Coordinates of C-alpha atoms and ligand atoms in Angstrom, one line a residue:
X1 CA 32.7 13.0 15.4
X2 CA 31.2 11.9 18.3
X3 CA 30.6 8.0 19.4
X4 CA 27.8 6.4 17.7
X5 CA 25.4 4.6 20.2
X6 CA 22.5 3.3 18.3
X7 CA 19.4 5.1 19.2
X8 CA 16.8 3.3 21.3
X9 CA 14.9 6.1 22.4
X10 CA 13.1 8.9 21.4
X11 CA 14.8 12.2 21.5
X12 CA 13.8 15.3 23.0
X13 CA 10.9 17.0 20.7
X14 CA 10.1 20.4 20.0
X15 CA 7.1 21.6 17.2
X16 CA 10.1 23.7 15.7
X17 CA 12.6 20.8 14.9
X18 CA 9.6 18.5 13.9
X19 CA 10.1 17.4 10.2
X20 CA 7.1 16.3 8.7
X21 CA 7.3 13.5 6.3
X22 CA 5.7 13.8 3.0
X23 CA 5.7 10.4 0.9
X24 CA 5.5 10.6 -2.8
X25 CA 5.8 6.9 -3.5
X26 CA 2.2 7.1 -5.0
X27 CA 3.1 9.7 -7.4
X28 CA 6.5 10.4 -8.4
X29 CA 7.5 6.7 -7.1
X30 CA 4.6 5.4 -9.5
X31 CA 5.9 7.6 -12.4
X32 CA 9.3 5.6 -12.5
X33 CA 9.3 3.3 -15.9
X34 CA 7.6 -0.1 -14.6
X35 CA 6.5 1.0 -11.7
X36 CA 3.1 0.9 -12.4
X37 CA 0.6 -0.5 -9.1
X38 CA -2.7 -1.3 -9.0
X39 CA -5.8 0.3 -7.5
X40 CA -5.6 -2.5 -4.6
X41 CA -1.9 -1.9 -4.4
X42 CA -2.5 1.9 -4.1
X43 CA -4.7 1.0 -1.1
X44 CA -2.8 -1.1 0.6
X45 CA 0.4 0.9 0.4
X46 CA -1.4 4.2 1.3
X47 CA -3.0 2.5 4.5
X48 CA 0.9 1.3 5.7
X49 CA 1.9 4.9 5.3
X50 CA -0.6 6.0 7.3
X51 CA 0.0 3.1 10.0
X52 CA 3.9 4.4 9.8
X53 CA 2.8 7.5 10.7
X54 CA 3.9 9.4 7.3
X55 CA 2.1 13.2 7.8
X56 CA 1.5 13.5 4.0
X57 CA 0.4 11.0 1.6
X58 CA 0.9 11.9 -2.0
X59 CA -1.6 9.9 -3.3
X60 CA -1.4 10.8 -7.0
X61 CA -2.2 13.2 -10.1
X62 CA -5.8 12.5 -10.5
X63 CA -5.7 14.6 -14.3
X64 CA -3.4 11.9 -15.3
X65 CA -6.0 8.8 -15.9
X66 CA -9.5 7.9 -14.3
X67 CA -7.4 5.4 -12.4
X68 CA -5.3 8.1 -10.9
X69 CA -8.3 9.7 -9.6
X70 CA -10.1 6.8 -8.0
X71 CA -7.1 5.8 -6.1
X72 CA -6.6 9.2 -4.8
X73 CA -10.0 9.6 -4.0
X74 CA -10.3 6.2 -2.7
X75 CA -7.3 7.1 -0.5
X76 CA -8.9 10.2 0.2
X77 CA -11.9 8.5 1.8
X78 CA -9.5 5.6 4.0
X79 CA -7.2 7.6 5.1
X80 CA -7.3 8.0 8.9
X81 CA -4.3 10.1 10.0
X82 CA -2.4 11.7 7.4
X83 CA -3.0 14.7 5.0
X84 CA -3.6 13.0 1.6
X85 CA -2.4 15.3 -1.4
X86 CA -3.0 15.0 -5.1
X87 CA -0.8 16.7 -7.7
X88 CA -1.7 19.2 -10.3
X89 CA -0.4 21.0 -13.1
X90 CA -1.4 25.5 -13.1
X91 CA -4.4 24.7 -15.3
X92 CA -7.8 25.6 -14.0
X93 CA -9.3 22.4 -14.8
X94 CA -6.1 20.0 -13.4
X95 CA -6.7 21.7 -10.5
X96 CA -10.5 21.6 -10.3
X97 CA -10.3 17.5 -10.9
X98 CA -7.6 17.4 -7.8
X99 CA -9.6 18.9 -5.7
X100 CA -12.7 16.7 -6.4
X101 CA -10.0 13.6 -6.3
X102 CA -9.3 15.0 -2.6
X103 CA -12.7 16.0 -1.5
X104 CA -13.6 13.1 0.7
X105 CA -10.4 13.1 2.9
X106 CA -10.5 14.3 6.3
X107 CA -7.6 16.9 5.7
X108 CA -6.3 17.1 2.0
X109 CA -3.7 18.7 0.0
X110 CA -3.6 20.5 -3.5
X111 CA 0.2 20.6 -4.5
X112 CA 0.5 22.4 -7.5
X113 CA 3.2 23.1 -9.5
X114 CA 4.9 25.4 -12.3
X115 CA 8.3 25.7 -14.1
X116 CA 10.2 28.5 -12.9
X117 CA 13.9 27.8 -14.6
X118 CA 15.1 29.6 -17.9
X119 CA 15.4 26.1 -19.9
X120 CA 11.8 25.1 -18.6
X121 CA 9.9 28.1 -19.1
X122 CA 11.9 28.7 -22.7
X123 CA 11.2 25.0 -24.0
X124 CA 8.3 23.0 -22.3
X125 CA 6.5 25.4 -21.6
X126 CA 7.1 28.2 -23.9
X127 CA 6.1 31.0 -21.7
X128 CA 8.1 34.2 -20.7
X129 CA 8.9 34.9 -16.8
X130 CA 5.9 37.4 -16.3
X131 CA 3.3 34.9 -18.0
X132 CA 4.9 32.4 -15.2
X133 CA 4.4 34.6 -12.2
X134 CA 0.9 35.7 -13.4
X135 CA 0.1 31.5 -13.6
X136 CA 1.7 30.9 -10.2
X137 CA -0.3 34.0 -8.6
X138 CA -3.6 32.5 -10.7
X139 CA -2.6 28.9 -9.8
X140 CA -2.6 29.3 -6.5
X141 CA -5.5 31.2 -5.9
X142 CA -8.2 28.9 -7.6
X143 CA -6.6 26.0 -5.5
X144 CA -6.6 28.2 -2.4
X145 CA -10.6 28.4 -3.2
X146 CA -11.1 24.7 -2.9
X147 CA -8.5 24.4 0.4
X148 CA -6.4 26.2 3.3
X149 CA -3.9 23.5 2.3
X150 CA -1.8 24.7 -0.4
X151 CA 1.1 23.7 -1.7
X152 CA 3.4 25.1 -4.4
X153 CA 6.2 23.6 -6.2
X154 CA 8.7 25.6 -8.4
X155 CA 9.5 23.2 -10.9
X156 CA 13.5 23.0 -11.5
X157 CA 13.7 25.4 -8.7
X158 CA 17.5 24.5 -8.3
X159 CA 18.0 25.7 -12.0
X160 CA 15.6 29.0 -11.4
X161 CA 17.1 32.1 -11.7
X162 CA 17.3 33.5 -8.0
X163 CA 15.6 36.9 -7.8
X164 CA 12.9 35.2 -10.5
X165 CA 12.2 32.3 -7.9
X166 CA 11.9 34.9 -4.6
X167 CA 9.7 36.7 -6.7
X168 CA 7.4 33.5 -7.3
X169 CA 7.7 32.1 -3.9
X170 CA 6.4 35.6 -2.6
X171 CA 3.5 35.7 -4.7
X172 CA 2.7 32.2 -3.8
X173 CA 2.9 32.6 -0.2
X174 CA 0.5 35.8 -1.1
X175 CA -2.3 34.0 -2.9
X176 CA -2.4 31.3 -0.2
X177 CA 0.0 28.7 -0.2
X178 CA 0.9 27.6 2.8
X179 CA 4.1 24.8 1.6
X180 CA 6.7 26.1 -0.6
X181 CA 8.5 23.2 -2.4
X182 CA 12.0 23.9 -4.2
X183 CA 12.6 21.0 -5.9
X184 CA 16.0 19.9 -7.3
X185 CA 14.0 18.1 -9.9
X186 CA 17.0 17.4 -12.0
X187 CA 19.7 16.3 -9.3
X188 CA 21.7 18.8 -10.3
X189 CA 22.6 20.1 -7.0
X190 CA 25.4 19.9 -4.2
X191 CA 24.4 20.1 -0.3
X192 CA 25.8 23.3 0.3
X193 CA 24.2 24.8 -2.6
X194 CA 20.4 23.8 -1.8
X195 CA 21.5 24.8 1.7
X196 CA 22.7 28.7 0.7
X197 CA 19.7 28.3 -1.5
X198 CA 16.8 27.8 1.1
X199 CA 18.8 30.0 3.7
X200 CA 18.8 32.7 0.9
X201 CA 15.0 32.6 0.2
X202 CA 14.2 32.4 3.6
X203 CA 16.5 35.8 4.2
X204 CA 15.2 37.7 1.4
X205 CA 11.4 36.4 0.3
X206 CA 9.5 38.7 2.8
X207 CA 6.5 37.2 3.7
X208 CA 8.8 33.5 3.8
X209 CA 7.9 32.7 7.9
X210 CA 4.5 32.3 6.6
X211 CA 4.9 28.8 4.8
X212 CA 6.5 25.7 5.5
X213 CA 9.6 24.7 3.0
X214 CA 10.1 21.7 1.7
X215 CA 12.9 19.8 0.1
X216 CA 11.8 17.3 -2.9
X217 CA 15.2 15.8 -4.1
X218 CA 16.3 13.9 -7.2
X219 CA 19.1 10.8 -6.7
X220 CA 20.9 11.5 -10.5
X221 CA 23.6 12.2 -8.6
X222 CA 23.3 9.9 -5.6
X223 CA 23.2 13.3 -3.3
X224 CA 19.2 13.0 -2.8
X225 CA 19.6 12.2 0.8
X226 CA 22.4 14.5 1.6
X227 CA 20.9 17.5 -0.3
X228 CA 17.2 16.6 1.6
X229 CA 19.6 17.0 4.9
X230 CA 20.9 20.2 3.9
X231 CA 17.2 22.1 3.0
X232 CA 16.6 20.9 6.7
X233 CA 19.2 22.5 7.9
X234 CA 19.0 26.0 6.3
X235 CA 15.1 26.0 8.1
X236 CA 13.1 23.6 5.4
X237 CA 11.1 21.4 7.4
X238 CA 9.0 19.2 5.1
X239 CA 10.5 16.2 3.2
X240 CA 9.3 15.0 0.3
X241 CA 10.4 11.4 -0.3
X242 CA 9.7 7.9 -1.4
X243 CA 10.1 4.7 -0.2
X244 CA 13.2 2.6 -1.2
X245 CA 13.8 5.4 -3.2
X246 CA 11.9 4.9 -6.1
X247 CA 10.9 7.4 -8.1
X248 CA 12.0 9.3 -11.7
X249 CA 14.9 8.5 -13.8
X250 CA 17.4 7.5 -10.6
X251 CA 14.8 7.8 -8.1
X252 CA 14.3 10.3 -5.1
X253 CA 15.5 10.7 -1.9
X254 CA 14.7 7.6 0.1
X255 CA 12.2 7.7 3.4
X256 CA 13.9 5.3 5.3
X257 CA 17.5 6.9 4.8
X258 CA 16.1 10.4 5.8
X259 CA 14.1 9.5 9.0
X260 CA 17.1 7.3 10.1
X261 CA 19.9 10.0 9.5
X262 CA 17.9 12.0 11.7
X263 CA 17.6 9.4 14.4
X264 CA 21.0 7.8 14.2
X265 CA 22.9 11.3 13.9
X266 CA 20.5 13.5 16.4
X267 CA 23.6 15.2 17.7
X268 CA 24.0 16.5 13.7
X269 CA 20.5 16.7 12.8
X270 CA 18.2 17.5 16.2
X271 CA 15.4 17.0 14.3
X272 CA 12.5 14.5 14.8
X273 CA 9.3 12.7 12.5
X274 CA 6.8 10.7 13.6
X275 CA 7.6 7.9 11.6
X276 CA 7.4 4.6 13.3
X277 CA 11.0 3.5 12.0
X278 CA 10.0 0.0 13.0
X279 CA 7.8 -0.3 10.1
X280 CA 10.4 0.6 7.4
X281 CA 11.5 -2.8 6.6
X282 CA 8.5 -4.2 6.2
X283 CA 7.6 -0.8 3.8
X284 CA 10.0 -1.5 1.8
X285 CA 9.1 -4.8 1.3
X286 CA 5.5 -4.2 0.6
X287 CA 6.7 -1.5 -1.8
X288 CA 9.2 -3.7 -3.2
X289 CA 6.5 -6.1 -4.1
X290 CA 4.3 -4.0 -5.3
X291 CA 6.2 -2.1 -7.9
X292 CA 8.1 -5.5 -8.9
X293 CA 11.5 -3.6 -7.9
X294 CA 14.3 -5.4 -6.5
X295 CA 15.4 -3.5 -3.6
X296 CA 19.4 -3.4 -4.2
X297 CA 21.4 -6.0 -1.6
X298 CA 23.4 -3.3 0.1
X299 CA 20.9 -0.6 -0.3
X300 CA 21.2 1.5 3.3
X301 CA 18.6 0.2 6.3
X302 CA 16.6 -1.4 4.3
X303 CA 18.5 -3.8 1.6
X304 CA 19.0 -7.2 3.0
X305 CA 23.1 -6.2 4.1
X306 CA 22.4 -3.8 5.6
X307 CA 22.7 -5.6 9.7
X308 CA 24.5 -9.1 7.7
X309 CA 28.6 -9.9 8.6
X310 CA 30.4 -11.9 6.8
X311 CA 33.8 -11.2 7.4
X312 CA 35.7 -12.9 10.2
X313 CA 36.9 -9.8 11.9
X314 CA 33.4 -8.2 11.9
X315 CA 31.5 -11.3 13.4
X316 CA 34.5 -11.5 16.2
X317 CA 33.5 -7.6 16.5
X318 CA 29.7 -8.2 16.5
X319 CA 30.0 -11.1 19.0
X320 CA 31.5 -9.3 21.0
X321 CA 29.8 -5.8 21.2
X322 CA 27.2 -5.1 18.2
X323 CA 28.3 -1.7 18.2
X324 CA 31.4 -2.4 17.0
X325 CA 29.9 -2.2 13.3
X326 CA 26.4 -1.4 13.4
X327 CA 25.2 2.0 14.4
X328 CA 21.8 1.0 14.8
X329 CA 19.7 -2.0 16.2
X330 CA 18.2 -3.5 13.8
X331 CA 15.5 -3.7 15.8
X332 CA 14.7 -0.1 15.1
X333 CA 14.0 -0.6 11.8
X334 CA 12.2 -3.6 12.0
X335 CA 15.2 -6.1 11.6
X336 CA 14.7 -8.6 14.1
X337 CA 18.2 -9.7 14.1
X338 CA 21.6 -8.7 12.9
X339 CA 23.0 -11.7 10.7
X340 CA 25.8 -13.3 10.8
X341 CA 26.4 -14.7 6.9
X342 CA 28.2 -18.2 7.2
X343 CA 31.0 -18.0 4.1
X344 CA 34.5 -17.9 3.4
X345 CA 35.2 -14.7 5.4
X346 CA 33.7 -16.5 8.4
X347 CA 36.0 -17.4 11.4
X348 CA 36.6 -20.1 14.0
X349 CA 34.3 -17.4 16.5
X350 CA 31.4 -16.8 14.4
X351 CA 31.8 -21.1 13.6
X352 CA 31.3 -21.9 17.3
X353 CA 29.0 -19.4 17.7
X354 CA 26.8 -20.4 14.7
X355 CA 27.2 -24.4 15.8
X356 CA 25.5 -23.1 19.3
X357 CA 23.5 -21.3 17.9
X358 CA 22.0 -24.8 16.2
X359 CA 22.2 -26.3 19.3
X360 CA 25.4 -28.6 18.2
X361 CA 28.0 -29.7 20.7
X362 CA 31.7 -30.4 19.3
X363 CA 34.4 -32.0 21.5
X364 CA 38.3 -30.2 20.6
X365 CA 39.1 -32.3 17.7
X366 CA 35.4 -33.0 15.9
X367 CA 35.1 -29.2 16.1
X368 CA 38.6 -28.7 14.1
X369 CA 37.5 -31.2 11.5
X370 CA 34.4 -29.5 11.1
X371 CA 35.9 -25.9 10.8
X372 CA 38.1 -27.5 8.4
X373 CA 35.1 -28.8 6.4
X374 CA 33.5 -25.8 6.8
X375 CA 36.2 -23.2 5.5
X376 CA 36.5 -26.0 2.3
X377 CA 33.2 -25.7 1.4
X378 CA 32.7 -22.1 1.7
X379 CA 36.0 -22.0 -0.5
X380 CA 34.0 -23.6 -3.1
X381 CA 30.2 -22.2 -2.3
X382 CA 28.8 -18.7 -2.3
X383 CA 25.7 -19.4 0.8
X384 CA 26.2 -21.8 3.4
X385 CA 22.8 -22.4 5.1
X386 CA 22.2 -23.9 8.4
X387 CA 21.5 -27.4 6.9
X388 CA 24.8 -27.6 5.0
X389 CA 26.2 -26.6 8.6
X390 CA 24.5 -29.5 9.9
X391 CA 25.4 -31.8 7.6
X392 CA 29.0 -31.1 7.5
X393 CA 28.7 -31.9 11.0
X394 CA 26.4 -34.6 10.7
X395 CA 29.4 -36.3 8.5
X396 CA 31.8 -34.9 10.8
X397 CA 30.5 -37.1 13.7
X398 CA 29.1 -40.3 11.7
X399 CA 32.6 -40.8 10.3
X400 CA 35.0 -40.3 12.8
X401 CA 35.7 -44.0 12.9
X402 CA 35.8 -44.8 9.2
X403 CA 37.8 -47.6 8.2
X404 CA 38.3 -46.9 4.5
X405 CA 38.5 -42.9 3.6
X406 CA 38.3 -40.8 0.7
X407 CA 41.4 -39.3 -0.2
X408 CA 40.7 -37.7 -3.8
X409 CA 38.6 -37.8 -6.7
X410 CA 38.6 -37.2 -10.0
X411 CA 36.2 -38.0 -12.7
X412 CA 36.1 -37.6 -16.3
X413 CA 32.5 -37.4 -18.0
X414 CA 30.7 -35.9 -20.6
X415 CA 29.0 -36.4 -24.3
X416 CA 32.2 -38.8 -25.2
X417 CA 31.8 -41.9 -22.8
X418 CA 33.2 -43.9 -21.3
X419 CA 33.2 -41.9 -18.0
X420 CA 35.9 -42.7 -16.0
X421 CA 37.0 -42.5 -12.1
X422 CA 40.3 -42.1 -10.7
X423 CA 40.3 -42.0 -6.8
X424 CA 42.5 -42.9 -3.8
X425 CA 41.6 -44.2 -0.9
X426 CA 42.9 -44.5 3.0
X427 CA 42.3 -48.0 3.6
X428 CA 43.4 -48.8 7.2
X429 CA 46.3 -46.7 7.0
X430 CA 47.1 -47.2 3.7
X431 CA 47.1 -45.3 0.5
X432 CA 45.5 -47.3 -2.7
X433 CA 45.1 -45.4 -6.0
X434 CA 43.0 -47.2 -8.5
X435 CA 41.0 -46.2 -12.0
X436 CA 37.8 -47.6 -13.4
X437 CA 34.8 -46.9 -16.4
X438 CA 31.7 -47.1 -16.0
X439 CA 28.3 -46.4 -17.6
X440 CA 28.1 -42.7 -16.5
X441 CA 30.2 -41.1 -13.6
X442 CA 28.0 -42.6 -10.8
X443 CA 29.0 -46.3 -11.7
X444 CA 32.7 -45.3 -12.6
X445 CA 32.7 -44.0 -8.8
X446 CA 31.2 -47.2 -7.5
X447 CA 33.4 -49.3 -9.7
X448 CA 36.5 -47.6 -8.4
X449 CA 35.1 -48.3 -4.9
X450 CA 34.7 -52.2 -5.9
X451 CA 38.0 -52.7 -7.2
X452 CA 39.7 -51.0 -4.6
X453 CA 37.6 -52.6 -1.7
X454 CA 36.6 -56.3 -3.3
X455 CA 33.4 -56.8 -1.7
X456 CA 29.7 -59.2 -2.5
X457 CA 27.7 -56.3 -1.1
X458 CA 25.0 -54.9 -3.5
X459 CA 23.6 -51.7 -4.0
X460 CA 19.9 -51.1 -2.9
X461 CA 19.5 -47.7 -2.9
X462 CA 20.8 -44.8 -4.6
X463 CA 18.8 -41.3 -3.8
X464 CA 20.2 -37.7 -4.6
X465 CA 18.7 -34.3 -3.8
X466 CA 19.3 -30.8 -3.0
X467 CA 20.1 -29.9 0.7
X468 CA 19.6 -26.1 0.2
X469 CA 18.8 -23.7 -2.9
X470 CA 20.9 -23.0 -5.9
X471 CA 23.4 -24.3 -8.5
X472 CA 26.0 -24.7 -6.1
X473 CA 23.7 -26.1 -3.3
X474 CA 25.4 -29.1 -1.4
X475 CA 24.0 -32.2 -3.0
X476 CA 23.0 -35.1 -0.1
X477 CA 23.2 -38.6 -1.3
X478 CA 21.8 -41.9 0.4
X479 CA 23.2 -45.3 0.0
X480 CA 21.8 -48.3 0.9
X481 CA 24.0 -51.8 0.5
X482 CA 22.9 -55.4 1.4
X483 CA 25.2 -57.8 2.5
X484 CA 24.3 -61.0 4.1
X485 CA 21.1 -60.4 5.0
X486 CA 21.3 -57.2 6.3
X487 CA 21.0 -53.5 4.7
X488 CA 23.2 -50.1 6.2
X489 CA 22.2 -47.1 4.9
X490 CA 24.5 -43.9 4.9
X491 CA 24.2 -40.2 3.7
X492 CA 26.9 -37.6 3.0
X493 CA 26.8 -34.3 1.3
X494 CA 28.9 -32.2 -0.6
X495 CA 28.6 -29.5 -3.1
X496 CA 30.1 -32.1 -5.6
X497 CA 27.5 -35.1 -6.2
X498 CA 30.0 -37.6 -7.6
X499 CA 32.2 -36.5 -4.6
X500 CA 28.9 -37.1 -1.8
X501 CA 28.1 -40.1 -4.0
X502 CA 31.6 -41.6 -3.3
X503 CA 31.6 -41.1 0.6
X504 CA 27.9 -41.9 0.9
X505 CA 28.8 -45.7 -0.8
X506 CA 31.8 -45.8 1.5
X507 CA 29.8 -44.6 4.6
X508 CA 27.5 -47.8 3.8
X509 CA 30.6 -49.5 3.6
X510 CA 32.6 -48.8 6.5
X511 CA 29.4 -49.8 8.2
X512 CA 29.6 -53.6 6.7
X513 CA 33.0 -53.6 7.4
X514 CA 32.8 -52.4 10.9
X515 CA 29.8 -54.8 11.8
X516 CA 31.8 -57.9 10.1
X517 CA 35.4 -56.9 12.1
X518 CA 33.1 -56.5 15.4
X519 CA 30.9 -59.7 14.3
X520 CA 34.3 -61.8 14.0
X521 CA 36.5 -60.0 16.9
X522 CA 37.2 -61.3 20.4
X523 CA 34.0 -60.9 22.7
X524 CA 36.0 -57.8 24.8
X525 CA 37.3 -55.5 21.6
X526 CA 33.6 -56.1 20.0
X527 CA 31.9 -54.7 22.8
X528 CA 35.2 -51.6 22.3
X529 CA 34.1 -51.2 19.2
X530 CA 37.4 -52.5 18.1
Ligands
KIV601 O1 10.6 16.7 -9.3 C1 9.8 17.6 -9.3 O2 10.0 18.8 -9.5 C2 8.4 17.2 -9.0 C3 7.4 18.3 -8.9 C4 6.1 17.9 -9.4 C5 7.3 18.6 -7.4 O3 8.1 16.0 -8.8
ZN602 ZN1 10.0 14.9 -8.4

């Protein structure tokens, strides 16, 4: 294999390697279960297609509904740059209401299509082979009428018997088409099948250099993409595909994935589109949105994994050369940066280089403490965001000088009061374990803190809330305590509330004591801080 530099320029292009892209998202994406968009939708998605530069828009199946056929002929009339195609069964009258669907477009498509496979022609449609090849030569032909754009699609064509499906793809080609699709509408089959099988037609139909073939892959097997790759290889050179993927029972082959293998891999596949691969991300999301489909975490280019590191070694890897595990920019697919996920995998690198990142300066020791605090929380939470980060930190630098520390916790609460604190402190040096109730966990914290640290100070303020999103966000807590006069507020966080609840009191505390040991200290240690 050879290295794999991430493409940031446009290969060399000939006409012959040019693949031309030919989105069904609109049609078989829409015919997934719940995928359903609506007439604005339709629009909206068609015009990014055509932005992205996608040659063929699949627009719909204007028979199937009166909806169906004003979206494709609404997207008949928009469309600036592509081809925009609507499907149709071999009727006479399917094909008459696609070609009205597609009338106002500048260049439109009739793709029409016919079971060619034993099981197909026996059961759905009930047909022998020469009532088939009489309705693909008759199919063709009244669509030919209405258009030079033709295409034809041998349904089940991996399943088709092979002489039978030269035979068909002849007589198409004859009446006019000028795309022959072979779709593996089932998923059914392996790469270096579909590629004997397109190499084969090509050898034997005779008239075959006079159409362009296409590849139209099902994902039941997860080989969509691969099998897509392998038509192109034995001389197809139109791909039928949808965006994330979407599309019948386990989808079809995916947009983005095609156009990128070609990119990434041009030593394999030195063959080009003229997709703008910078818009895919945003595709996807707008497709995403559209259809109400999740678009799966570590789904390839596009799910949200796809340029995020979480694990130590990788970030030291990334931060030092990106191309040490990415094999693209994310740039060129409209990723604006690769991210490095802050969690339990995370090392002491990707930690500095996150903290600089946030523009926080640590001297030797803070920094360990903070690393430490870090790798505990990430023990104990599945995202760390920035603003735990910073508030980890935040604690970090605030109580550096504590007087009186937490050691442990441990609380008791629930349905069958009373609620009931254990926890041990470092109290100038000193260990001191105590226990206390209270009326809920809150006050048994703060009543543990009392008898441990006698003190007249009284609580003003008690505020919670949620520094970041989720169940196991890292709860900040305030603390505001009076004594003599005088108010100090602290703040600490901590995925555990009682446990920020306990250190945000003592925060407030430490402060009273510090002011009262400096207040009463010799004039030169108060001005040390002493
Ligand atoms: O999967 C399939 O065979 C199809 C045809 C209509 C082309 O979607
Ligand atoms: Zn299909």
């Amino acid at each position: 294999m050879s290295t794999t530099t991430p493409s940031t320029t446009s290969p060399a292009k000939s006409d012959a390697d040019r693949v031309v892209i030919f989105d069904t998202t609109l049609r078989d994406g829409e015919q997934c279960p719940g995928a359903t968009m609506t007439f604005e939708e339709k629009l909206n998605i068609a015009a990014m297609l055509d932005e992205m530069g996608v040659d063929i828009i699949e627009a719909g199946f204007p028979i199937a509904s009166d909806g169906d056929f004003e979206a494709v002929s609404e997207i008949a009339r928009r469309t600036t740059n592509a081809v925009v195609c609507g499907l149709s069964r071999a009727g006479a009258k399917d094909i008459d209401r696609c070609a009205e669907a597609i009338k106002p477009a500048k260049r439109g498509r009739i793709h029409t299509f016919l079971s060619t496979s034993p099981v197909h022609m026996k059961h759905k449609l009930q047909m022998d082979p020469q009532q088939v090849y009489e309705l693909v030569v008759s199919s063709v032909t009244r669509a030919r009428n209405h258009t030079d754009d033709v295409e034809w699609s041998s349904e089940d064509g991996t399943r088709t018997e092979f002489d039978f499906l030269c035979r068909c793809v002849e007589a198409a080609i004859k009446a006019g088409a000028t795309t022959i699709n072979i779709p593996d509408t089932v998923g059914y089959t392996f790469p270096d099948e579909y590629y004997d099988l397109f190499k084969r037609v090509r050898e034997t139909v005779p008239n075959s250099d006079q159409a362009v073939f296409s590849v139209h892959c099902h994902n039941d097997l997860g080989m969509a993409v691969a099998n897509s790759i392998a038509g192109v290889r034995a001389g197809a050179r139109q791909i039928e595909c949808t965006v994330n993927g979407i599309g019948e029972r386990a989808g079809n082959a995916a947009l983005e994935e095609v156009v990128m293998a070609m990119r990434v891999r041009h030593d394999k596949l030195p063959y080009w589109t003229r997709i703008n691969s910078t818009m895919l991300t945003h595709a996807s999301k707008v497709v995403s949105a559209a259809t109400s489909f999740p678009v799966q975490y570590n789904k390839a280019i596009v799910g949200r994994n796809a340029f995020a590191h979480e694990s130590g070694i990788h970030q030291d890897g990334m931060l030092k050369n990106a191309q040490t595990y990415e094999i693209m920019l994310p740039e060129t697919v409209g990723v604006k940066q690769t991210s490095l996920v802050m969690g339990k995998h995370s090392g002491r690198h990707a930690f500095i280089h996150k903290l600089e990142e946030m523009g926080l300066k640590l001297s030797g020791n803070q920094l360990e403490d903070a690393f430490v605090r870090f790798k505990a929380l990430a023990d104990r939470t599945k995202h760390i965001y920035d603003e735990d980060i910073e508030a980890l930190v935040d604690e970090n630098m605030v109580h550096a000088h504590d007087r009186i520390k937490l050691l442990s916790l441990t609380v008791i609460a629930g349905t069958h009061g009373p609620q009931r604190a254990t926890m041990k402190l470092d109290i100038e040096g000193q260990t001191r374990i105590e226990e206390a109730e209270g009326n809920g966990p809150v006050d048994a914290v703060f009543n543990c803190i009392k008898s441990l640290v006698p003190h007249e100070a009284k609580l003003e303020l008690y505020q919670v809330h949620a520094v970041t999103e989720g169940t196991d966000a890292q709860a900040e807590v305030s603390v505001r305590l009076s004594h003599e006069g005088r108010s100090m507020t602290a703040r600490a966080a901590d995925p555990d509330t009682l446990v920020a609840s306990a250190k945000a009191y003592l925060g407030a505390l430490n402060k009273i004591v510090m002011k009262r040991q400096r207040d009463t200290a010799p004039p030169a240690q108060a001005a040390a801080g002493h």
